[in-house]
PDB file of C-alpha atoms in Angstrom:
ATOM      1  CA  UNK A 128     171.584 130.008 406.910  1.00  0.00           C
ATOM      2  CA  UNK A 129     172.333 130.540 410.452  1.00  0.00           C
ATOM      3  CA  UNK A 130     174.148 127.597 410.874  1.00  0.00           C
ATOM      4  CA  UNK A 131     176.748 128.559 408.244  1.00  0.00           C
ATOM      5  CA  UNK A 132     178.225 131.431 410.067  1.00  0.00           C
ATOM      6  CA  UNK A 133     181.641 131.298 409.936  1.00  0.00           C
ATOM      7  CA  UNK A 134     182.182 128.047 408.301  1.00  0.00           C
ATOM      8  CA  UNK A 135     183.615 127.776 404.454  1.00  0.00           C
ATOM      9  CA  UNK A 136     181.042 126.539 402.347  1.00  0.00           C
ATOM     10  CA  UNK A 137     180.325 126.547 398.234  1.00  0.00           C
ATOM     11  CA  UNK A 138     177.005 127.495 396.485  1.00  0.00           C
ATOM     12  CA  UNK A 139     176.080 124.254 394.011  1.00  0.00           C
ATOM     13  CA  UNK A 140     173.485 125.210 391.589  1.00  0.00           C
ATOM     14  CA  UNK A 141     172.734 122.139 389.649  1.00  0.00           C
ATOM     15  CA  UNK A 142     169.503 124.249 388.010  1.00  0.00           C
ATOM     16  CA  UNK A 143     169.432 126.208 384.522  1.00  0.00           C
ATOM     17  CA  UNK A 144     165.709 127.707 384.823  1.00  0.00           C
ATOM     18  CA  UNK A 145     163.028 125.628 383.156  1.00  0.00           C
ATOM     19  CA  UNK A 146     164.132 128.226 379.484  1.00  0.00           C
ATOM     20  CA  UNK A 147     166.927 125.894 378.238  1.00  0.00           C
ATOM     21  CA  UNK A 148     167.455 122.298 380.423  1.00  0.00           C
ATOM     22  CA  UNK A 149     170.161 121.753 377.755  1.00  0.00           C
ATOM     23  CA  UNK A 150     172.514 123.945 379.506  1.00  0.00           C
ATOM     24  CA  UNK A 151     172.681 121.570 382.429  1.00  0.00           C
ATOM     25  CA  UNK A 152     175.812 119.739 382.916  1.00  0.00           C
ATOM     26  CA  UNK A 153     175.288 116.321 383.405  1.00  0.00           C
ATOM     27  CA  UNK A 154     173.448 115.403 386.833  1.00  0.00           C
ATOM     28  CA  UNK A 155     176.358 112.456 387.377  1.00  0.00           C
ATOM     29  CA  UNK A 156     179.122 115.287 386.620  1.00  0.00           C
ATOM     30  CA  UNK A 157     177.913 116.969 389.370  1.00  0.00           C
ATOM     31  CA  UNK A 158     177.940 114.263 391.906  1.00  0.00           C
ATOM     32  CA  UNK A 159     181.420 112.833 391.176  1.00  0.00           C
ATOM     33  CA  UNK A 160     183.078 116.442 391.174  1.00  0.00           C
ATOM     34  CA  UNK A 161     180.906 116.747 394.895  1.00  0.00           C
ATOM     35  CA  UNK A 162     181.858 113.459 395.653  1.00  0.00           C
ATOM     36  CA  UNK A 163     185.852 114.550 394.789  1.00  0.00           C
ATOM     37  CA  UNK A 164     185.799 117.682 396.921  1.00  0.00           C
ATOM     38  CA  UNK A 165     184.185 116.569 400.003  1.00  0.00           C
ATOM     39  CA  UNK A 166     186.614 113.868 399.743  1.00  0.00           C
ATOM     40  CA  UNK A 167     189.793 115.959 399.975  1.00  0.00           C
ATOM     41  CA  UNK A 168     188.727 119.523 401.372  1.00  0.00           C
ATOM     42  CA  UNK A 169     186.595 120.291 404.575  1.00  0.00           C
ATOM     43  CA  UNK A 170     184.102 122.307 403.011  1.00  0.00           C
ATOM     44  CA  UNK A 171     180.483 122.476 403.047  1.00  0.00           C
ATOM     45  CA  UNK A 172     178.391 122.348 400.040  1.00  0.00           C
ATOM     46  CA  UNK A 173     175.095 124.404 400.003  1.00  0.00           C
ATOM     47  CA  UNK A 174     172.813 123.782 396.914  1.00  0.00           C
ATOM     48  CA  UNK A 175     170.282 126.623 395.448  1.00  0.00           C
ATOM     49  CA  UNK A 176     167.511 126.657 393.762  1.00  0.00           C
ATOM     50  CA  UNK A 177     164.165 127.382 393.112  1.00  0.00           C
ATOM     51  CA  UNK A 178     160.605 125.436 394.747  1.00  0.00           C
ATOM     52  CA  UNK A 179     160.171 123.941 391.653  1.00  0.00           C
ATOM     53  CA  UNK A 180     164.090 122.342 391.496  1.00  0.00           C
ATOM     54  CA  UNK A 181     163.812 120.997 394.933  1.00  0.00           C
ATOM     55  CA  UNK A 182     163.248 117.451 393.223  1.00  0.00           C
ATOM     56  CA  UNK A 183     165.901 117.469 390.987  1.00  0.00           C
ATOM     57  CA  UNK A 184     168.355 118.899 393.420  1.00  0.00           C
ATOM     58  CA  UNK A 185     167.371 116.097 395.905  1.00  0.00           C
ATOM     59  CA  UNK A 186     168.279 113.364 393.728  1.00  0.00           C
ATOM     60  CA  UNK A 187     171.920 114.678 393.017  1.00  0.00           C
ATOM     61  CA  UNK A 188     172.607 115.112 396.808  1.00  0.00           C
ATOM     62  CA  UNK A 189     171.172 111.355 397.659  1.00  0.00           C
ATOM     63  CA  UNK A 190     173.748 110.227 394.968  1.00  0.00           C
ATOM     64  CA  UNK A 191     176.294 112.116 396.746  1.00  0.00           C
ATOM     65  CA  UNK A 192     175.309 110.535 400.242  1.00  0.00           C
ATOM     66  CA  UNK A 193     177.325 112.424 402.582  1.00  0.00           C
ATOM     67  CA  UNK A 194     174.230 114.574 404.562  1.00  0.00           C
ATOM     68  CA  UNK A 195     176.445 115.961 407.327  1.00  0.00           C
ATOM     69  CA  UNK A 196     178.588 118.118 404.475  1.00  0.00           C
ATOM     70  CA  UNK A 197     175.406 118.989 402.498  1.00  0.00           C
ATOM     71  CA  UNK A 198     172.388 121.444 403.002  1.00  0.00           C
ATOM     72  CA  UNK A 199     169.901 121.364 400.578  1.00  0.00           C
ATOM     73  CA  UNK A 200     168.716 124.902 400.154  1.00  0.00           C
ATOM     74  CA  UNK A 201     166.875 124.608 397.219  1.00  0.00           C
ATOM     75  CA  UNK A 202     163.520 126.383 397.712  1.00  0.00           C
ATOM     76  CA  UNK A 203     163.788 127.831 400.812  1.00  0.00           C
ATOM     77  CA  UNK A 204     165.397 130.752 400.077  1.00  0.00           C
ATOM     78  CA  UNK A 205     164.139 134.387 398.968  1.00  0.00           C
ATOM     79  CA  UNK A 206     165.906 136.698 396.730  1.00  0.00           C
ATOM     80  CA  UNK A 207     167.611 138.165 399.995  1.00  0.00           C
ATOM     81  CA  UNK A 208     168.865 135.581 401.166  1.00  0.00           C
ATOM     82  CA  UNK A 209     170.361 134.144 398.141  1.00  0.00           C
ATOM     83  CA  UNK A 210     172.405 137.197 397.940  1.00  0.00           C
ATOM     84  CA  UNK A 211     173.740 136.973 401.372  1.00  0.00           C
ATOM     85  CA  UNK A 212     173.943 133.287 400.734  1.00  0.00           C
ATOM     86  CA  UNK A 213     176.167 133.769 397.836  1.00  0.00           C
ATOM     87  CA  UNK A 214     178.291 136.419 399.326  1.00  0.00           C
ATOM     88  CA  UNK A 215     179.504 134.392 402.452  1.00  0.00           C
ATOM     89  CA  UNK A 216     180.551 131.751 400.489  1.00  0.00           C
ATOM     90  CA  UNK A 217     183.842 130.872 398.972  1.00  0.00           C
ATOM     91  CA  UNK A 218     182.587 129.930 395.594  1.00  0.00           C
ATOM     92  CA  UNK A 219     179.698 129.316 393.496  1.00  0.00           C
ATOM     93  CA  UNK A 220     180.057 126.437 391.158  1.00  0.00           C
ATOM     94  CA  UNK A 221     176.887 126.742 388.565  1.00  0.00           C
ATOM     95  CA  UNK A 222     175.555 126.195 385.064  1.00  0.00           C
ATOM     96  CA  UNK A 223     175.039 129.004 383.047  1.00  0.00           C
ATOM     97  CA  UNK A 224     172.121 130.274 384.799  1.00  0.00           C
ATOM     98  CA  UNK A 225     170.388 133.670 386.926  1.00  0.00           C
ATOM     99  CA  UNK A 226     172.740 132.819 390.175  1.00  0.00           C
ATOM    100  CA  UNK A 227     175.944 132.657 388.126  1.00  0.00           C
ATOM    101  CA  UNK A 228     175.442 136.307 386.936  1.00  0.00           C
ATOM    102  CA  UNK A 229     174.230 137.182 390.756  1.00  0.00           C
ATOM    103  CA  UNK A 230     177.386 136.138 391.412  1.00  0.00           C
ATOM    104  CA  UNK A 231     179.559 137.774 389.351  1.00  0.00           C
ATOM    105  CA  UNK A 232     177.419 141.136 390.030  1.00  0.00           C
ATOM    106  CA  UNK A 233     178.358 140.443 393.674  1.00  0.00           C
ATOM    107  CA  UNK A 234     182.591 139.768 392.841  1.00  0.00           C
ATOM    108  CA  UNK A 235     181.585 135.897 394.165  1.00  0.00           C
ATOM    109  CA  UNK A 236     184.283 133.733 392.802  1.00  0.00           C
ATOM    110  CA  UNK A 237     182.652 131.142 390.137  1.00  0.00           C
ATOM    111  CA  UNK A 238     182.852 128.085 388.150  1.00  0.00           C
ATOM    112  CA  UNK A 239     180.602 127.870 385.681  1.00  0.00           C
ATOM    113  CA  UNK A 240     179.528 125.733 382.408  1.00  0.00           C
ATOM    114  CA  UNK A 241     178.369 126.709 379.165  1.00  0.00           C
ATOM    115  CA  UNK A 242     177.562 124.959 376.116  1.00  0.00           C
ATOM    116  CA  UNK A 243     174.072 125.530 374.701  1.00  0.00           C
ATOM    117  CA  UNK A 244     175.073 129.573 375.470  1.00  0.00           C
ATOM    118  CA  UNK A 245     178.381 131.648 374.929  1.00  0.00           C
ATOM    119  CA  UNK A 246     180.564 132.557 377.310  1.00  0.00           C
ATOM    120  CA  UNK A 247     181.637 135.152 374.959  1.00  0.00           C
ATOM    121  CA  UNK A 248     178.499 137.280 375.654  1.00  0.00           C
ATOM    122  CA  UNK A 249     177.329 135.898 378.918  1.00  0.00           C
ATOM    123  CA  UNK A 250     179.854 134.383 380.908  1.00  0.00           C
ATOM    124  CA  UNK A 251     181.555 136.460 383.692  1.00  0.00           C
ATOM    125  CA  UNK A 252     184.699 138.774 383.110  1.00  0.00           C
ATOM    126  CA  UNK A 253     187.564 138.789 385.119  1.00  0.00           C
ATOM    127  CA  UNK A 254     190.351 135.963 387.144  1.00  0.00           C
ATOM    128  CA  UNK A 255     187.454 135.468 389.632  1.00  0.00           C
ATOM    129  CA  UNK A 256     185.670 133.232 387.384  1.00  0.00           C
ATOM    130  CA  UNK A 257     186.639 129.899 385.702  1.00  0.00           C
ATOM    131  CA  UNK A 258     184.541 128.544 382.971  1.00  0.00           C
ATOM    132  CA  UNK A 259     184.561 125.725 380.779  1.00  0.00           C
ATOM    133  CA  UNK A 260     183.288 125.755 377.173  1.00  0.00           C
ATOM    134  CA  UNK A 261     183.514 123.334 374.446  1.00  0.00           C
ATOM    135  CA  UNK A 262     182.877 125.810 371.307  1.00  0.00           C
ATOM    136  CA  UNK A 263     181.828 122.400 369.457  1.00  0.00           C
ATOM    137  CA  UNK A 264     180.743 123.119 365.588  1.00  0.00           C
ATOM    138  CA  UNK A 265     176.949 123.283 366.807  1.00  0.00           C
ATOM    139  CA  UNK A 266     177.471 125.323 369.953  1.00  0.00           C
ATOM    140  CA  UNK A 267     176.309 127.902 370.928  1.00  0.00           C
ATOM    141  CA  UNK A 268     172.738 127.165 369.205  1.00  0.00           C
ATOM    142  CA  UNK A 269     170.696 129.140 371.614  1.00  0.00           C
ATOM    143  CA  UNK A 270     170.382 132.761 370.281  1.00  0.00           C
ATOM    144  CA  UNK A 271     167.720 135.725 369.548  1.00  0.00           C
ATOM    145  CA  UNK A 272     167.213 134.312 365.732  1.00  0.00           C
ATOM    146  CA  UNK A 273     165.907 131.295 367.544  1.00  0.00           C
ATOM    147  CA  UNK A 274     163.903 132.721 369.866  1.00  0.00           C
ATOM    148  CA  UNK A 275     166.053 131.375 372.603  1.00  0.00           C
ATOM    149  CA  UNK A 276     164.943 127.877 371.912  1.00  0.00           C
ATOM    150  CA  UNK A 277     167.136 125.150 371.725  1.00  0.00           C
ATOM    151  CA  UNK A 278     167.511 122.755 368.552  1.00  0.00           C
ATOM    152  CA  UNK A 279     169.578 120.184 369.991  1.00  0.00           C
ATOM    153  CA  UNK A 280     169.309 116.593 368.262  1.00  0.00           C
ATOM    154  CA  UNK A 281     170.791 114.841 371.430  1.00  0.00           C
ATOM    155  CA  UNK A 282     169.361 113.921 374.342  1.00  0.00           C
ATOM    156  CA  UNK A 283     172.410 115.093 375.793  1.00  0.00           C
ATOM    157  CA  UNK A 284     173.916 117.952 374.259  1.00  0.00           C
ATOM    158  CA  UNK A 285     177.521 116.636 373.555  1.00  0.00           C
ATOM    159  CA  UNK A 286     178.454 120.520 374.468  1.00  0.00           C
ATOM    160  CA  UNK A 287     177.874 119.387 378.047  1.00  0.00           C
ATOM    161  CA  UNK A 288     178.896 116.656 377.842  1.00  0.00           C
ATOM    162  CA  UNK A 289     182.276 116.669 376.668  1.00  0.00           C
ATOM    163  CA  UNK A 290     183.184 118.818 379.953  1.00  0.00           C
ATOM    164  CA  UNK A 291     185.250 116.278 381.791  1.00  0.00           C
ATOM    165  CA  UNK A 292     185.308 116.220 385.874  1.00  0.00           C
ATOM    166  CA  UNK A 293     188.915 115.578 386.047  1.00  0.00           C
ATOM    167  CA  UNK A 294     189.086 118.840 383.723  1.00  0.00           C
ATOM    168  CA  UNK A 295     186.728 120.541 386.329  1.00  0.00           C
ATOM    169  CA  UNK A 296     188.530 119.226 389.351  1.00  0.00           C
ATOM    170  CA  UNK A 297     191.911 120.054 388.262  1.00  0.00           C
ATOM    171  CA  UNK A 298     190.967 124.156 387.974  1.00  0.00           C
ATOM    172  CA  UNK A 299     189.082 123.763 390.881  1.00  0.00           C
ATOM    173  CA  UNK A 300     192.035 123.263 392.427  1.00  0.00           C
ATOM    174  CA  UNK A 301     194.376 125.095 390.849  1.00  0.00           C
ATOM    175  CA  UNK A 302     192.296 128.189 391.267  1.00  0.00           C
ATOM    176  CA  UNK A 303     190.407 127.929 394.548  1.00  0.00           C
ATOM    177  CA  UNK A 304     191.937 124.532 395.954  1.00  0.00           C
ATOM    178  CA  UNK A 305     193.915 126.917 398.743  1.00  0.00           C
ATOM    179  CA  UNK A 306     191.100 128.653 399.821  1.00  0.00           C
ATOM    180  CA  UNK A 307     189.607 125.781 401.862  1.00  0.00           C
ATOM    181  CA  UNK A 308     191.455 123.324 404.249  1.00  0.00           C
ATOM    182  CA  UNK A 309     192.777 120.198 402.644  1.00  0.00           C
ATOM    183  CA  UNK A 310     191.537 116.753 404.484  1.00  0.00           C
ATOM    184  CA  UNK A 311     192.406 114.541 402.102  1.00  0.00           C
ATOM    185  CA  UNK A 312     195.154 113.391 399.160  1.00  0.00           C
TER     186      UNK A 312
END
């Protein structure tokens, strides 16, 4: 953490929690929206997570192959220091998950996705936060008459799925695209 003092950097959390998997947008999503804001902005990109996400959050930043802009923070951070972590940075782009609402609690900016789970109840209130839900016939189809457990028939919950990167990119940029200093076209 030391060596992010004073430099603009984004929380990644490419994790839901082991409760719902579902409510992960796709792994590939998230390296081609990295891969498109490393490419224009001069930002570094910090990814969270927990011991047992290390793995996964590993094989998204190899993807993304640019170590020098990356730290991979997953698992090495307490509950302290992800709150400090998250209030230096610019921006926390997330799943619906326990550092999105962190985040909100601590006025961090966000970008989050649901699908699986409703914004309407759970996603974070105010012009701070940009999120992206489908509200497909099937979604949301985790709730408290189902025990929290999701019934999803695909593989890949279309929910998820359907959230474009070009959609992503484009309010990334429109929202927090002048907060960080543009090296690219």
């Amino acid at each position: 953490i030391k060596n992010l003092i004073n430099k603009d950097y984004i929380c990644v959390n490419v994790n839901t929690g082991e409760l719902a998997l579902e409510r992960r947008w796709p792994k590939e999503n998230y390296i081609n929206l990295c891969k498109k804001i490393l490419q224009k902005y001069d930002v570094i990109l910090v990814f969270i997570g927990s011991k047992s996400e290390r793995e996964y959050v590993e094989s998204v930043i190899k993807e993304i192959n640019e170590k020098n802009k990356i730290k991979n923070l997953a698992g090495k951070t307490n509950f302290s220091c992800l709150v400090q972590l998250l209030k230096d940075s610019k921006l926390l782009i997330t799943n619906d998950s326990g550092p999105l609402h962190l985040a909100a609690a601590l006025n961090v900016p966000t970008l989050s996705f649901f699908g699986p789970e409703t914004p309407v109840l759970y996603g974070p209130l105010g012009d701070n936060h940009v999120l992206f839900f489908k509200n497909i016939d099937c979604s949301p189809c985790i709730n408290v008459h189902t025990g929290k457990i999701v019934k999803c028939i695909k593989k890949r919950p279309e929910c998820m799925t359907r959230i474009t990167v070009e959609e992503v990119f484009k309010k990334f940029e429109e929202h927090y695209g002048e907060k960080f200093k543009r090296i690219g076209p």
